[in-house]
Structure formats: structure tokens, C-alpha cells
PDB file of C-alpha atoms in Angstrom:
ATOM      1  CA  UNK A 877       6.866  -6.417 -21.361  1.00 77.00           C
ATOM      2  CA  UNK A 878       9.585  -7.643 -19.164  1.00 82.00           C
ATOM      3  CA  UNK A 879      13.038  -7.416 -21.145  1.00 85.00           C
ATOM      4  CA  UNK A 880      11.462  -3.830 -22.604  1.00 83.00           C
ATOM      5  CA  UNK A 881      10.503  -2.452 -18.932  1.00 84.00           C
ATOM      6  CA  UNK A 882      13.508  -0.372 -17.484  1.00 86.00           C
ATOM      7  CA  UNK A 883      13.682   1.662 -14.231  1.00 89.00           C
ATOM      8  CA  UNK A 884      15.771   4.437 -13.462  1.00 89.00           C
ATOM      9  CA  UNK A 885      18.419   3.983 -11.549  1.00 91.00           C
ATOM     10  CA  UNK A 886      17.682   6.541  -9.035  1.00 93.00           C
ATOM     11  CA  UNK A 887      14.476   4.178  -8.493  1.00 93.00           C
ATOM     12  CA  UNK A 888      16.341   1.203  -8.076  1.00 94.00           C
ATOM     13  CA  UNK A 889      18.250   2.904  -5.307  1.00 95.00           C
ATOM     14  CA  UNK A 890      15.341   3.288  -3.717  1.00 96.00           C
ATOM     15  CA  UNK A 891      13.713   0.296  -3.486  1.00 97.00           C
ATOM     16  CA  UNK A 892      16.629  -1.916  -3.176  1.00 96.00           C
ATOM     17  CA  UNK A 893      17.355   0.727  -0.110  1.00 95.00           C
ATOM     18  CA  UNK A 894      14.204  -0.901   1.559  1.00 96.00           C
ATOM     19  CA  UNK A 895      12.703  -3.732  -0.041  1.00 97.00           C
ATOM     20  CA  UNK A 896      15.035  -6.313   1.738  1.00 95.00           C
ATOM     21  CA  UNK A 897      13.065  -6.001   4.485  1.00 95.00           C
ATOM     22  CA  UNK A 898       9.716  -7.579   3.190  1.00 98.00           C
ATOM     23  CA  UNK A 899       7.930 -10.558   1.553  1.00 98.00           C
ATOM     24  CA  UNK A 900       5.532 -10.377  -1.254  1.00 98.00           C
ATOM     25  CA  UNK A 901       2.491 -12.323  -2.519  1.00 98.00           C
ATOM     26  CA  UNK A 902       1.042 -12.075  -5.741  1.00 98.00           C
ATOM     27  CA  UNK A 903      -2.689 -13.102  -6.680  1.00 98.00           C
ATOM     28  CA  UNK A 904      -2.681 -13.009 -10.001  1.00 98.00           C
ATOM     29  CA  UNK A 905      -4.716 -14.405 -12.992  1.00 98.00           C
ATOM     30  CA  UNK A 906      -3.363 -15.646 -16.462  1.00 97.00           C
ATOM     31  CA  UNK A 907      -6.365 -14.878 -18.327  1.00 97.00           C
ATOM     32  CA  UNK A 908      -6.263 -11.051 -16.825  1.00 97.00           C
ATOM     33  CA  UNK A 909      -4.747  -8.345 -18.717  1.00 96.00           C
ATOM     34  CA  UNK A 910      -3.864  -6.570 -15.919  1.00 97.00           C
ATOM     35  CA  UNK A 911      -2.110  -9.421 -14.594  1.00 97.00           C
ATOM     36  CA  UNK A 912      -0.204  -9.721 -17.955  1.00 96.00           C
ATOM     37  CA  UNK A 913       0.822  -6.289 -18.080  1.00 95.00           C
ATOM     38  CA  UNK A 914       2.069  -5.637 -14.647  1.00 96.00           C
ATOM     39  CA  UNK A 915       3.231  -8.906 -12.869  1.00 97.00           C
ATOM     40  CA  UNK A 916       6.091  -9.146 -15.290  1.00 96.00           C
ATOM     41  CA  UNK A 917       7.129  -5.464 -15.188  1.00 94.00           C
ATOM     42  CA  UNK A 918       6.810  -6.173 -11.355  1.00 96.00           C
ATOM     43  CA  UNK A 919       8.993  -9.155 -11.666  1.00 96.00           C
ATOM     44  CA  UNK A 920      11.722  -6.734 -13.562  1.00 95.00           C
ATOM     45  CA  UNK A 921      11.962  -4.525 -10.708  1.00 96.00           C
ATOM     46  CA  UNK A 922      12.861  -7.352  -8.323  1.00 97.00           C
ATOM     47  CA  UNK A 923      15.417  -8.429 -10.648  1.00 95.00           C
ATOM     48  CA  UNK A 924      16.816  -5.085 -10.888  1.00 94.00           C
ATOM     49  CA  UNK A 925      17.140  -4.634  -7.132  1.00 96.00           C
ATOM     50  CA  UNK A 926      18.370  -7.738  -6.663  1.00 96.00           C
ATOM     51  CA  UNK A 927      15.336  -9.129  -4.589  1.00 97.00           C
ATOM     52  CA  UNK A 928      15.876 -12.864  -4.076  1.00 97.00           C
ATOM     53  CA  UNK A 929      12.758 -14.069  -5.406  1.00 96.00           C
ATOM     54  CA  UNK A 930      12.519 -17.187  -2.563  1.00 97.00           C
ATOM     55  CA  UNK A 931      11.277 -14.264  -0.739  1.00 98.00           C
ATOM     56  CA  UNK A 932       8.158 -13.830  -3.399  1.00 98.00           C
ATOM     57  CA  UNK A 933       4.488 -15.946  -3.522  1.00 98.00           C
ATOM     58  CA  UNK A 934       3.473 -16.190  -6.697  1.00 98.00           C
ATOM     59  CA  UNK A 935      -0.186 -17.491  -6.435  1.00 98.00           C
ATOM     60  CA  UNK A 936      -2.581 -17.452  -9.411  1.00 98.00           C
ATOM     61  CA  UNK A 937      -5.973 -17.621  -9.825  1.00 98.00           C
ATOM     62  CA  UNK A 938      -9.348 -18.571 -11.681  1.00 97.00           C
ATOM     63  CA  UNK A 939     -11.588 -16.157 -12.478  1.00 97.00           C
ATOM     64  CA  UNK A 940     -13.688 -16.075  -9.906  1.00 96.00           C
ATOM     65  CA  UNK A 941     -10.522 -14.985  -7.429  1.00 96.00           C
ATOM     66  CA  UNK A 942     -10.611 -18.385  -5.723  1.00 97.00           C
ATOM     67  CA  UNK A 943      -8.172 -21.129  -5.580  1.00 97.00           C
ATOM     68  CA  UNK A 944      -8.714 -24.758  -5.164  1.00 97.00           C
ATOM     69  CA  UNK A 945      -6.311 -24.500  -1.971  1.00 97.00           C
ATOM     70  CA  UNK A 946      -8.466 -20.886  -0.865  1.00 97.00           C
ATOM     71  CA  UNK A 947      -4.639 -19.478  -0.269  1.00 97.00           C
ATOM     72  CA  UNK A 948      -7.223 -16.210  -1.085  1.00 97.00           C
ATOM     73  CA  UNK A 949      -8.863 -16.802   2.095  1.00 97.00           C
ATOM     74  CA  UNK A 950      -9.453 -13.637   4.687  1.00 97.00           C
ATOM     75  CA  UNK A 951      -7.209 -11.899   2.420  1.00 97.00           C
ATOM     76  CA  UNK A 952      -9.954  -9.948   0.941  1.00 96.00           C
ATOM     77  CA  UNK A 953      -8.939 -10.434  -2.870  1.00 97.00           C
ATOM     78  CA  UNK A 954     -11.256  -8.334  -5.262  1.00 96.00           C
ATOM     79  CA  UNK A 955      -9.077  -7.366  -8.191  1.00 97.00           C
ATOM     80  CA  UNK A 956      -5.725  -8.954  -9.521  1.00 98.00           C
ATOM     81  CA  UNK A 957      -3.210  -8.591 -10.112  1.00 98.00           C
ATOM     82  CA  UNK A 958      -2.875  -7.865  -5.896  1.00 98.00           C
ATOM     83  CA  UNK A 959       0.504  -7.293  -4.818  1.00 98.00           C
ATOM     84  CA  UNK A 960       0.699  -7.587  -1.241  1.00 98.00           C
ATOM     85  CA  UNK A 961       3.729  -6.760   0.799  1.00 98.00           C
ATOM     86  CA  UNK A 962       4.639  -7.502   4.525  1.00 98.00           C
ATOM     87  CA  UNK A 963       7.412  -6.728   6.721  1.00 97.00           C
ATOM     88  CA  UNK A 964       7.569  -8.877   9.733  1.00 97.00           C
ATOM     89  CA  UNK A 965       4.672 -11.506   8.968  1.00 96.00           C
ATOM     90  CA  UNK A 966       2.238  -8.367   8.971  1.00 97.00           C
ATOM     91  CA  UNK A 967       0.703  -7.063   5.989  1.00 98.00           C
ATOM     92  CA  UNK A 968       2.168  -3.453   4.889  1.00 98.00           C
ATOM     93  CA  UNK A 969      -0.078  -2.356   2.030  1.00 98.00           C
ATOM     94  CA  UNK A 970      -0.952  -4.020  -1.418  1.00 98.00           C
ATOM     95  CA  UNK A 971      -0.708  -2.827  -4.829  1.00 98.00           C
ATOM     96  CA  UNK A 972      -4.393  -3.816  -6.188  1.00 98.00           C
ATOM     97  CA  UNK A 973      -4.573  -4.398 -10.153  1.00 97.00           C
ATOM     98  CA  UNK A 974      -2.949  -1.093 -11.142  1.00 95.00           C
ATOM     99  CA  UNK A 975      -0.888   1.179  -9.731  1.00 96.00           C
ATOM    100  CA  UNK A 976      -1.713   4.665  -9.077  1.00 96.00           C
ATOM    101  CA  UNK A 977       1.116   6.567 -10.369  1.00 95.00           C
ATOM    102  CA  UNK A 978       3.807   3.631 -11.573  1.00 94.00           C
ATOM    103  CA  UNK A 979       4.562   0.194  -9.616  1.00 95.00           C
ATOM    104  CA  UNK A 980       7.993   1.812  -9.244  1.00 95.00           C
ATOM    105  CA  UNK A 981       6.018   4.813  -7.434  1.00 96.00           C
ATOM    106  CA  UNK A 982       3.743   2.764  -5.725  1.00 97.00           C
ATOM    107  CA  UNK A 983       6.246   0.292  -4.297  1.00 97.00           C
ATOM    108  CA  UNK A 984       8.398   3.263  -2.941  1.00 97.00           C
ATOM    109  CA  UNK A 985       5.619   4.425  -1.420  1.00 97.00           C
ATOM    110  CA  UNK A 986       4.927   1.263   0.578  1.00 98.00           C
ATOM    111  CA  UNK A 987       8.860   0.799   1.348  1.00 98.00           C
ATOM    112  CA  UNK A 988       9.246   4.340   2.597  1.00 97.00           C
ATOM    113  CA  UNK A 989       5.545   4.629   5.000  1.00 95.00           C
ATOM    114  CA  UNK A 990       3.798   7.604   2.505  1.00 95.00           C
ATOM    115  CA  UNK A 991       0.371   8.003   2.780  1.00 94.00           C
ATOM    116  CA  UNK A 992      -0.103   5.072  -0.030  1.00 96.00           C
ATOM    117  CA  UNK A 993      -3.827   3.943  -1.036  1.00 95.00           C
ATOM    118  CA  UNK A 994      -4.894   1.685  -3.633  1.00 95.00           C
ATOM    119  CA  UNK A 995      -7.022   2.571  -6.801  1.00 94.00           C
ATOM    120  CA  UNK A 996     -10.202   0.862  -4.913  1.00 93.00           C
ATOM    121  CA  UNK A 997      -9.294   3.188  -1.643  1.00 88.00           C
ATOM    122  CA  UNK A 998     -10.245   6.915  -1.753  1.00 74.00           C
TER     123      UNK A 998
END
């Protein structure tokens, strides 16, 4: 889905407005459909804005959301894909395996401070 996923420009704006600001990790899994469907949508999005992607952790795992280095570990990884973001060396908020309203929405509302919870948070 990456060369057919577009974002409005109005979007891009947006994020690129605050995104410079943070690092990212991504747990991920290759043999998760979630993971299939939204890390490379996610992946557009940085492109669009420009987000240098040295800046981005890309860190997959097997299916029991372990990794032979445990890179997972205190992180609390239940679902993936997990999208965490931090500003300052401090974790922000995370994007855990789908997003509520769009990753564009979700990720704006994690740049800009809104009152953003997870699928798994009520």
C-alpha cells in the first residue's frame, strides 16, 4: 500500500510542523497483517514530511513479541505493529496495531498533546 497511500496536504503541514522534534520505534512483525498494512502507509507519511528516517527504529519481531536481542524489553509490547514516539529520550505516546481514527489522525494527535489513547486504552 505504500506508492497508493496519499495524505492531504493540509496533513502533511501538520505533521511536518511537529514531527522534527521526535524519534520513532517500530515493533513490528512480517507475518502480521496489521504490520503489513500500516508500517508502510506509516513509512509514506515520513517520506511525505520529509522525516529523515536515521531518526526511525525499525525493529521486527517473532510471533511471540520477543526478539533474540529483547530490544522489547520493559517496553510493554502486546500488539504490533507499535509505533512509539519520543521527544527528548522520553516516550510521548504509541500508536498500538491500529489507529483509532487514521495514522495521519493519530500521529497529529501525539505531535500536537490531544487527549490521544490507543485502541487497547479506554
Amino acid at each position: 500500500g505504500f506508492n497508493e497511500y496519499n495524505i492531504s496536504e493540509e496533513v502533511e503541514e501538520k505533521i511536518e510542523e511537529r514531527i522534527k522534534d521526535y524519534t520513532i520505534t517500530v515493533f513490528m512483525g512480517t507475518w502480521c497483517e496489521d504490520s503489513q498494512n500500516q508500517v508502510p502507509k506509516f513509512y509514506k507519511i515520513l517520506e511525505e514530511v520529509d522525516f529523515p528516517l536515521r531518526k526511525v527504529t525499525l525493529i521486527t519481531m517473532s510471533r511471540e513479541k520477543t526478539t533474540p536481542e529483547e530490544f522489547e524489553k520493559g517496553l510493554n509490547i502486546t500488539n504490533v505493529p507499535t509505533f512509539i514516539f519520543y521527544k527528548n529520550g522520553k516516550e510521548v505516546n504509541r500508536i498500538v496495531e491500529s489507529p483509532r481514527v487514521s495514522l495521519e489522525q493519530d500521529m497529529i494527535d501525539i505531535l500536537y498533546g490531544n487527549n490521544y489513547k490507543h485502541i487497547y486504552i479506554q
